[in-house]
Amino acid sequence: MAAATAATATFAVSKLITSSSPKLKQPLSFLSTRRNTSSLFSSSFASSPLRRPQSLRFSTAPKISAIISVGDKLPDATLSYLDSADELQTVSVAEFTSNKKTILIAVPGAFTPTCSQKHLPGFVEKAAEFKAKGVDAIACISVNDAFVMKAWKENLKVGDEVLLLSDGNGDFTRAIGCELDLSDKPIGLGVRSRRYAIYAEDGVVKTLNLEEGGAFNVSSAEDLLKAI
């Protein structure tokens, strides 16, 4: 009885569709039994062999990189210093490097141990040797204010061999991509500059000895003398 009722209903729907839309063919196709979806998946996977998942590899070696690189023109920025009369002076990177062979070194902070005992003193001691190689000027840059840089210069008894420049707001440091975030350290250094030594000709980087953070492995005066 139920089968006869279903057949009658199917026939009625078929007649209704064909009479209202004569262009339709096979009007009962949407009422047909659903296709076996499992057969679709099985045929799809059968044609594509399973591949074993590859393990992810992560390098543990530190990546030392910056925005600036060899061959690039140094971006311009304004740096400052206090002269012998304690008057604030400014100099642009473009002015300092234009038509000259120059060296720019950077330290994470004035008065910090490695910077005071090794990095800056090395360039002061080797200034004559750099001059013999044709270097016109050497500058040491730090994200410290000009007053701190002046006090540091006097403390180390630095003369005219190296000009100590303040990048107080970190504009130049950010422009070359050498920020060093030490905010998590309790000593309170905040964001400073990574340690580096750059040799440039007419403002174009010829040698870039960039350290990982505040390390002191490749940016010494001896290292740079060998490179130029």
PDB file of C-alpha atoms in Angstrom:
ATOM      1  CA  MET A   1       0.000   0.000   0.000  1.00  0.00           C
ATOM      2  CA  ALA A   2       2.810   2.436   0.930  1.00  0.00           C
ATOM      3  CA  ALA A   3       4.739   1.538  -2.261  1.00  0.00           C
ATOM      4  CA  ALA A   4       1.665   2.269  -4.406  1.00  0.00           C
ATOM      5  CA  THR A   5       1.145   5.628  -2.695  1.00  0.00           C
ATOM      6  CA  ALA A   6       4.807   6.614  -3.263  1.00  0.00           C
ATOM      7  CA  ALA A   7       4.591   5.614  -6.929  1.00  0.00           C
ATOM      8  CA  THR A   8       1.428   7.686  -7.381  1.00  0.00           C
ATOM      9  CA  ALA A   9       3.088  10.734  -5.767  1.00  0.00           C
ATOM     10  CA  THR A  10       6.165  10.375  -7.956  1.00  0.00           C
ATOM     11  CA  PHE A  11       4.043  10.152 -11.096  1.00  0.00           C
ATOM     12  CA  ALA A  12       2.103  13.280 -10.071  1.00  0.00           C
ATOM     13  CA  VAL A  13       5.256  15.324  -9.504  1.00  0.00           C
ATOM     14  CA  SER A  14       6.689  14.124 -12.815  1.00  0.00           C
ATOM     15  CA  LYS A  15       3.564  15.129 -14.686  1.00  0.00           C
ATOM     16  CA  LEU A  16       3.522  18.549 -13.007  1.00  0.00           C
ATOM     17  CA  ILE A  17       7.151  19.321 -13.917  1.00  0.00           C
ATOM     18  CA  THR A  18       6.940  18.126 -17.524  1.00  0.00           C
ATOM     19  CA  SER A  19       3.727  20.018 -18.135  1.00  0.00           C
ATOM     20  CA  SER A  20       5.032  23.325 -16.704  1.00  0.00           C
ATOM     21  CA  SER A  21       8.491  23.136 -18.306  1.00  0.00           C
ATOM     22  CA  PRO A  22       8.576  21.010 -21.464  1.00  0.00           C
ATOM     23  CA  LYS A  23      12.285  21.776 -22.013  1.00  0.00           C
ATOM     24  CA  LEU A  24      13.319  19.846 -18.899  1.00  0.00           C
ATOM     25  CA  LYS A  25      14.627  16.390 -19.514  1.00  0.00           C
ATOM     26  CA  GLN A  26      14.725  13.595 -16.982  1.00  0.00           C
ATOM     27  CA  PRO A  27      12.501  15.454 -14.478  1.00  0.00           C
ATOM     28  CA  LEU A  28      12.874  12.782 -11.861  1.00  0.00           C
ATOM     29  CA  SER A  29      16.674  12.910 -11.717  1.00  0.00           C
ATOM     30  CA  PHE A  30      16.602  14.982  -8.543  1.00  0.00           C
ATOM     31  CA  LEU A  31      14.453  12.300  -6.915  1.00  0.00           C
ATOM     32  CA  SER A  32      16.831   9.496  -7.796  1.00  0.00           C
ATOM     33  CA  THR A  33      18.804   7.683  -5.127  1.00  0.00           C
ATOM     34  CA  ARG A  34      21.807   9.680  -3.811  1.00  0.00           C
ATOM     35  CA  ARG A  35      25.178   8.740  -5.246  1.00  0.00           C
ATOM     36  CA  ASN A  36      27.520   6.768  -3.053  1.00  0.00           C
ATOM     37  CA  THR A  37      29.909   9.462  -1.850  1.00  0.00           C
ATOM     38  CA  SER A  38      32.256   6.909  -0.355  1.00  0.00           C
ATOM     39  CA  SER A  39      32.997   5.576  -3.826  1.00  0.00           C
ATOM     40  CA  LEU A  40      33.947   9.100  -4.969  1.00  0.00           C
ATOM     41  CA  PHE A  41      36.478   9.536  -2.153  1.00  0.00           C
ATOM     42  CA  SER A  42      37.880   6.068  -2.571  1.00  0.00           C
ATOM     43  CA  SER A  43      38.479   6.554  -6.290  1.00  0.00           C
ATOM     44  CA  SER A  44      40.053   9.974  -5.695  1.00  0.00           C
ATOM     45  CA  PHE A  45      42.523   8.698  -3.092  1.00  0.00           C
ATOM     46  CA  ALA A  46      43.264   5.599  -5.109  1.00  0.00           C
ATOM     47  CA  SER A  47      44.672   7.723  -7.943  1.00  0.00           C
ATOM     48  CA  SER A  48      46.880   9.763  -5.580  1.00  0.00           C
ATOM     49  CA  PRO A  49      49.307   7.708  -3.475  1.00  0.00           C
ATOM     50  CA  LEU A  50      49.621   8.781   0.152  1.00  0.00           C
ATOM     51  CA  ARG A  51      52.718  10.757   1.029  1.00  0.00           C
ATOM     52  CA  ARG A  52      54.418  10.637   4.358  1.00  0.00           C
ATOM     53  CA  PRO A  53      54.363  14.024   6.132  1.00  0.00           C
ATOM     54  CA  GLN A  54      57.752  15.698   6.102  1.00  0.00           C
ATOM     55  CA  SER A  55      59.184  16.871   9.393  1.00  0.00           C
ATOM     56  CA  LEU A  56      59.683  20.616   9.776  1.00  0.00           C
ATOM     57  CA  ARG A  57      63.243  21.860  10.081  1.00  0.00           C
ATOM     58  CA  PHE A  58      64.161  24.920  12.053  1.00  0.00           C
ATOM     59  CA  SER A  59      67.605  26.473  11.941  1.00  0.00           C
ATOM     60  CA  THR A  60      69.107  27.240  15.319  1.00  0.00           C
ATOM     61  CA  ALA A  61      71.867  29.403  13.832  1.00  0.00           C
ATOM     62  CA  PRO A  62      71.390  33.121  14.547  1.00  0.00           C
ATOM     63  CA  LYS A  63      70.539  35.227  11.520  1.00  0.00           C
ATOM     64  CA  ILE A  64      72.521  38.446  11.450  1.00  0.00           C
ATOM     65  CA  SER A  65      70.888  40.908   9.126  1.00  0.00           C
ATOM     66  CA  ALA A  66      69.979  44.564   8.791  1.00  0.00           C
ATOM     67  CA  ILE A  67      68.253  46.862   6.338  1.00  0.00           C
ATOM     68  CA  ILE A  68      71.613  48.290   5.253  1.00  0.00           C
ATOM     69  CA  SER A  69      74.032  46.121   3.293  1.00  0.00           C
ATOM     70  CA  VAL A  70      77.234  46.391   1.294  1.00  0.00           C
ATOM     71  CA  GLY A  71      76.700  48.522  -1.794  1.00  0.00           C
ATOM     72  CA  ASP A  72      73.936  50.620  -0.246  1.00  0.00           C
ATOM     73  CA  LYS A  73      74.016  54.364   0.237  1.00  0.00           C
ATOM     74  CA  LEU A  74      73.853  55.295   3.891  1.00  0.00           C
ATOM     75  CA  PRO A  75      70.527  56.951   4.757  1.00  0.00           C
ATOM     76  CA  ASP A  76      70.733  60.521   5.911  1.00  0.00           C
ATOM     77  CA  ALA A  77      70.026  61.480   9.510  1.00  0.00           C
ATOM     78  CA  THR A  78      71.043  64.237  11.885  1.00  0.00           C
ATOM     79  CA  LEU A  79      73.491  63.376  14.664  1.00  0.00           C
ATOM     80  CA  SER A  80      74.728  65.658  17.424  1.00  0.00           C
ATOM     81  CA  TYR A  81      77.660  66.326  19.750  1.00  0.00           C
ATOM     82  CA  LEU A  82      78.895  68.917  22.225  1.00  0.00           C
ATOM     83  CA  ASP A  83      81.977  70.841  21.173  1.00  0.00           C
ATOM     84  CA  SER A  84      84.818  71.954  23.465  1.00  0.00           C
ATOM     85  CA  ALA A  85      82.745  74.964  24.565  1.00  0.00           C
ATOM     86  CA  ASP A  86      79.804  72.696  25.391  1.00  0.00           C
ATOM     87  CA  GLU A  87      77.830  74.127  22.494  1.00  0.00           C
ATOM     88  CA  LEU A  88      75.502  71.662  20.779  1.00  0.00           C
ATOM     89  CA  GLN A  89      76.535  70.922  17.212  1.00  0.00           C
ATOM     90  CA  THR A  90      74.795  68.812  14.588  1.00  0.00           C
ATOM     91  CA  VAL A  91      76.100  66.957  11.567  1.00  0.00           C
ATOM     92  CA  SER A  92      74.215  64.980   8.974  1.00  0.00           C
ATOM     93  CA  VAL A  93      75.365  61.552   7.868  1.00  0.00           C
ATOM     94  CA  ALA A  94      75.468  62.851   4.296  1.00  0.00           C
ATOM     95  CA  GLU A  95      77.723  65.744   5.314  1.00  0.00           C
ATOM     96  CA  PHE A  96      80.026  63.515   7.328  1.00  0.00           C
ATOM     97  CA  THR A  97      80.487  60.917   4.575  1.00  0.00           C
ATOM     98  CA  SER A  98      80.235  62.912   1.335  1.00  0.00           C
ATOM     99  CA  ASN A  99      83.323  62.645  -0.906  1.00  0.00           C
ATOM    100  CA  LYS A 100      85.268  60.978   1.899  1.00  0.00           C
ATOM    101  CA  LYS A 101      86.394  57.602   3.123  1.00  0.00           C
ATOM    102  CA  THR A 102      84.802  57.213   6.512  1.00  0.00           C
ATOM    103  CA  ILE A 103      84.300  54.710   9.298  1.00  0.00           C
ATOM    104  CA  LEU A 104      81.164  54.529  11.399  1.00  0.00           C
ATOM    105  CA  ILE A 105      81.154  52.323  14.455  1.00  0.00           C
ATOM    106  CA  ALA A 106      78.215  51.863  16.782  1.00  0.00           C
ATOM    107  CA  VAL A 107      78.015  50.683  20.366  1.00  0.00           C
ATOM    108  CA  PRO A 108      75.018  49.613  22.475  1.00  0.00           C
ATOM    109  CA  GLY A 109      75.823  52.217  25.116  1.00  0.00           C
ATOM    110  CA  ALA A 110      78.345  54.712  26.401  1.00  0.00           C
ATOM    111  CA  PHE A 111      80.170  53.662  29.566  1.00  0.00           C
ATOM    112  CA  THR A 112      79.240  50.001  29.081  1.00  0.00           C
ATOM    113  CA  PRO A 113      82.164  47.582  29.653  1.00  0.00           C
ATOM    114  CA  THR A 114      82.958  46.175  26.176  1.00  0.00           C
ATOM    115  CA  CYS A 115      82.335  49.512  24.485  1.00  0.00           C
ATOM    116  CA  SER A 116      84.587  51.370  26.915  1.00  0.00           C
ATOM    117  CA  GLN A 117      87.349  48.816  27.316  1.00  0.00           C
ATOM    118  CA  LYS A 118      87.678  47.356  23.819  1.00  0.00           C
ATOM    119  CA  HIS A 119      85.557  48.642  20.964  1.00  0.00           C
ATOM    120  CA  LEU A 120      86.019  52.420  21.012  1.00  0.00           C
ATOM    121  CA  PRO A 121      89.597  52.374  22.400  1.00  0.00           C
ATOM    122  CA  GLY A 122      90.647  50.064  19.592  1.00  0.00           C
ATOM    123  CA  PHE A 123      89.668  52.605  16.940  1.00  0.00           C
ATOM    124  CA  VAL A 124      91.326  55.421  18.870  1.00  0.00           C
ATOM    125  CA  GLU A 125      94.566  53.429  19.024  1.00  0.00           C
ATOM    126  CA  LYS A 126      94.425  52.424  15.342  1.00  0.00           C
ATOM    127  CA  ALA A 127      93.358  55.834  14.016  1.00  0.00           C
ATOM    128  CA  ALA A 128      96.778  56.518  12.480  1.00  0.00           C
ATOM    129  CA  GLU A 129      96.748  53.163  10.688  1.00  0.00           C
ATOM    130  CA  PHE A 130      93.311  53.896   9.244  1.00  0.00           C
ATOM    131  CA  LYS A 131      94.524  57.307   8.126  1.00  0.00           C
ATOM    132  CA  ALA A 132      97.459  55.638   6.376  1.00  0.00           C
ATOM    133  CA  LYS A 133      94.891  53.590   4.432  1.00  0.00           C
ATOM    134  CA  GLY A 134      93.198  56.776   3.281  1.00  0.00           C
ATOM    135  CA  VAL A 135      90.427  57.036   5.857  1.00  0.00           C
ATOM    136  CA  ASP A 136      89.406  60.662   6.375  1.00  0.00           C
ATOM    137  CA  ALA A 137      87.242  60.438   9.487  1.00  0.00           C
ATOM    138  CA  ILE A 138      86.031  57.996  12.148  1.00  0.00           C
ATOM    139  CA  ALA A 139      82.834  58.390  14.162  1.00  0.00           C
ATOM    140  CA  CYS A 140      81.371  56.411  17.025  1.00  0.00           C
ATOM    141  CA  ILE A 141      77.555  56.440  17.210  1.00  0.00           C
ATOM    142  CA  SER A 142      75.384  55.504  20.153  1.00  0.00           C
ATOM    143  CA  VAL A 143      71.746  55.892  21.127  1.00  0.00           C
ATOM    144  CA  ASN A 144      72.686  58.174  24.008  1.00  0.00           C
ATOM    145  CA  ASP A 145      72.223  61.896  24.416  1.00  0.00           C
ATOM    146  CA  ALA A 146      74.985  64.333  23.496  1.00  0.00           C
ATOM    147  CA  PHE A 147      75.793  65.091  27.157  1.00  0.00           C
ATOM    148  CA  VAL A 148      76.465  61.445  27.921  1.00  0.00           C
ATOM    149  CA  MET A 149      78.626  61.110  24.808  1.00  0.00           C
ATOM    150  CA  LYS A 150      80.667  64.173  25.841  1.00  0.00           C
ATOM    151  CA  ALA A 151      81.172  62.783  29.355  1.00  0.00           C
ATOM    152  CA  TRP A 152      82.181  59.408  27.928  1.00  0.00           C
ATOM    153  CA  LYS A 153      84.691  61.051  25.599  1.00  0.00           C
ATOM    154  CA  GLU A 154      86.290  62.924  28.489  1.00  0.00           C
ATOM    155  CA  ASN A 155      86.298  59.835  30.690  1.00  0.00           C
ATOM    156  CA  LEU A 156      88.206  57.833  28.061  1.00  0.00           C
ATOM    157  CA  LYS A 157      90.399  60.835  27.166  1.00  0.00           C
ATOM    158  CA  VAL A 158      89.490  60.576  23.484  1.00  0.00           C
ATOM    159  CA  GLY A 159      90.952  63.365  21.367  1.00  0.00           C
ATOM    160  CA  ASP A 160      90.234  64.161  17.752  1.00  0.00           C
ATOM    161  CA  GLU A 161      90.913  60.611  16.575  1.00  0.00           C
ATOM    162  CA  VAL A 162      87.242  59.638  16.776  1.00  0.00           C
ATOM    163  CA  LEU A 163      84.176  61.889  16.778  1.00  0.00           C
ATOM    164  CA  LEU A 164      81.563  60.690  19.271  1.00  0.00           C
ATOM    165  CA  LEU A 165      78.067  61.281  17.893  1.00  0.00           C
ATOM    166  CA  SER A 166      74.680  61.046  19.564  1.00  0.00           C
ATOM    167  CA  ASP A 167      71.828  59.310  17.781  1.00  0.00           C
ATOM    168  CA  GLY A 168      69.647  60.217  20.743  1.00  0.00           C
ATOM    169  CA  ASN A 169      66.278  59.353  19.208  1.00  0.00           C
ATOM    170  CA  GLY A 170      67.637  56.360  17.313  1.00  0.00           C
ATOM    171  CA  ASP A 171      66.652  57.776  13.914  1.00  0.00           C
ATOM    172  CA  PHE A 172      69.782  56.638  12.093  1.00  0.00           C
ATOM    173  CA  THR A 173      69.843  53.313  13.926  1.00  0.00           C
ATOM    174  CA  ARG A 174      66.286  52.538  12.822  1.00  0.00           C
ATOM    175  CA  ALA A 175      66.978  53.721   9.270  1.00  0.00           C
ATOM    176  CA  ILE A 176      69.679  51.087   8.817  1.00  0.00           C
ATOM    177  CA  GLY A 177      67.754  48.411  10.717  1.00  0.00           C
ATOM    178  CA  CYS A 178      70.187  47.966  13.594  1.00  0.00           C
ATOM    179  CA  GLU A 179      67.947  48.422  16.623  1.00  0.00           C
ATOM    180  CA  LEU A 180      68.783  46.342  19.672  1.00  0.00           C
ATOM    181  CA  ASP A 181      65.859  45.952  22.057  1.00  0.00           C
ATOM    182  CA  LEU A 182      67.163  45.495  25.586  1.00  0.00           C
ATOM    183  CA  SER A 183      63.890  46.416  27.265  1.00  0.00           C
ATOM    184  CA  ASP A 184      63.721  43.036  28.983  1.00  0.00           C
ATOM    185  CA  LYS A 185      67.008  43.669  30.783  1.00  0.00           C
ATOM    186  CA  PRO A 186      66.748  45.053  34.332  1.00  0.00           C
ATOM    187  CA  ILE A 187      69.609  47.484  33.753  1.00  0.00           C
ATOM    188  CA  GLY A 188      67.214  49.801  31.874  1.00  0.00           C
ATOM    189  CA  LEU A 189      68.915  50.280  28.505  1.00  0.00           C
ATOM    190  CA  GLY A 190      65.717  50.159  26.451  1.00  0.00           C
ATOM    191  CA  VAL A 191      66.183  50.211  22.663  1.00  0.00           C
ATOM    192  CA  ARG A 192      69.783  50.801  21.606  1.00  0.00           C
ATOM    193  CA  SER A 193      71.996  50.080  18.596  1.00  0.00           C
ATOM    194  CA  ARG A 194      73.597  46.798  17.681  1.00  0.00           C
ATOM    195  CA  ARG A 195      77.359  46.850  17.549  1.00  0.00           C
ATOM    196  CA  TYR A 196      78.873  47.280  14.097  1.00  0.00           C
ATOM    197  CA  ALA A 197      81.730  48.767  12.101  1.00  0.00           C
ATOM    198  CA  ILE A 198      81.086  50.265   8.672  1.00  0.00           C
ATOM    199  CA  TYR A 199      83.623  51.435   6.122  1.00  0.00           C
ATOM    200  CA  ALA A 200      82.095  53.736   3.501  1.00  0.00           C
ATOM    201  CA  GLU A 201      83.334  55.608   0.470  1.00  0.00           C
ATOM    202  CA  ASP A 202      81.319  58.697  -0.462  1.00  0.00           C
ATOM    203  CA  GLY A 203      78.528  57.380   1.737  1.00  0.00           C
ATOM    204  CA  VAL A 204      78.367  53.975   0.041  1.00  0.00           C
ATOM    205  CA  VAL A 205      78.920  50.965   2.300  1.00  0.00           C
ATOM    206  CA  LYS A 206      81.988  48.986   1.270  1.00  0.00           C
ATOM    207  CA  THR A 207      82.412  46.889   4.409  1.00  0.00           C
ATOM    208  CA  LEU A 208      79.807  46.016   7.028  1.00  0.00           C
ATOM    209  CA  ASN A 209      80.910  44.097  10.109  1.00  0.00           C
ATOM    210  CA  LEU A 210      77.674  43.621  12.022  1.00  0.00           C
ATOM    211  CA  GLU A 211      77.473  41.865  15.360  1.00  0.00           C
ATOM    212  CA  GLU A 212      74.640  39.775  16.739  1.00  0.00           C
ATOM    213  CA  GLY A 213      73.302  42.043  19.453  1.00  0.00           C
ATOM    214  CA  GLY A 214      76.090  43.440  21.588  1.00  0.00           C
ATOM    215  CA  ALA A 215      78.628  40.717  20.832  1.00  0.00           C
ATOM    216  CA  PHE A 216      82.197  41.687  19.966  1.00  0.00           C
ATOM    217  CA  ASN A 217      83.508  39.196  17.423  1.00  0.00           C
ATOM    218  CA  VAL A 218      83.894  40.903  14.026  1.00  0.00           C
ATOM    219  CA  SER A 219      83.666  44.677  14.557  1.00  0.00           C
ATOM    220  CA  SER A 220      87.028  45.479  16.129  1.00  0.00           C
ATOM    221  CA  ALA A 221      89.500  47.936  14.667  1.00  0.00           C
ATOM    222  CA  GLU A 222      91.777  45.025  13.756  1.00  0.00           C
ATOM    223  CA  ASP A 223      88.973  43.274  11.866  1.00  0.00           C
ATOM    224  CA  LEU A 224      88.150  46.390   9.862  1.00  0.00           C
ATOM    225  CA  LEU A 225      91.794  47.127   9.064  1.00  0.00           C
ATOM    226  CA  LYS A 226      92.062  43.707   7.468  1.00  0.00           C
ATOM    227  CA  ALA A 227      88.960  44.330   5.392  1.00  0.00           C
ATOM    228  CA  ILE A 228      89.922  47.638   3.785  1.00  0.00           C
TER     229      ILE A 228
END
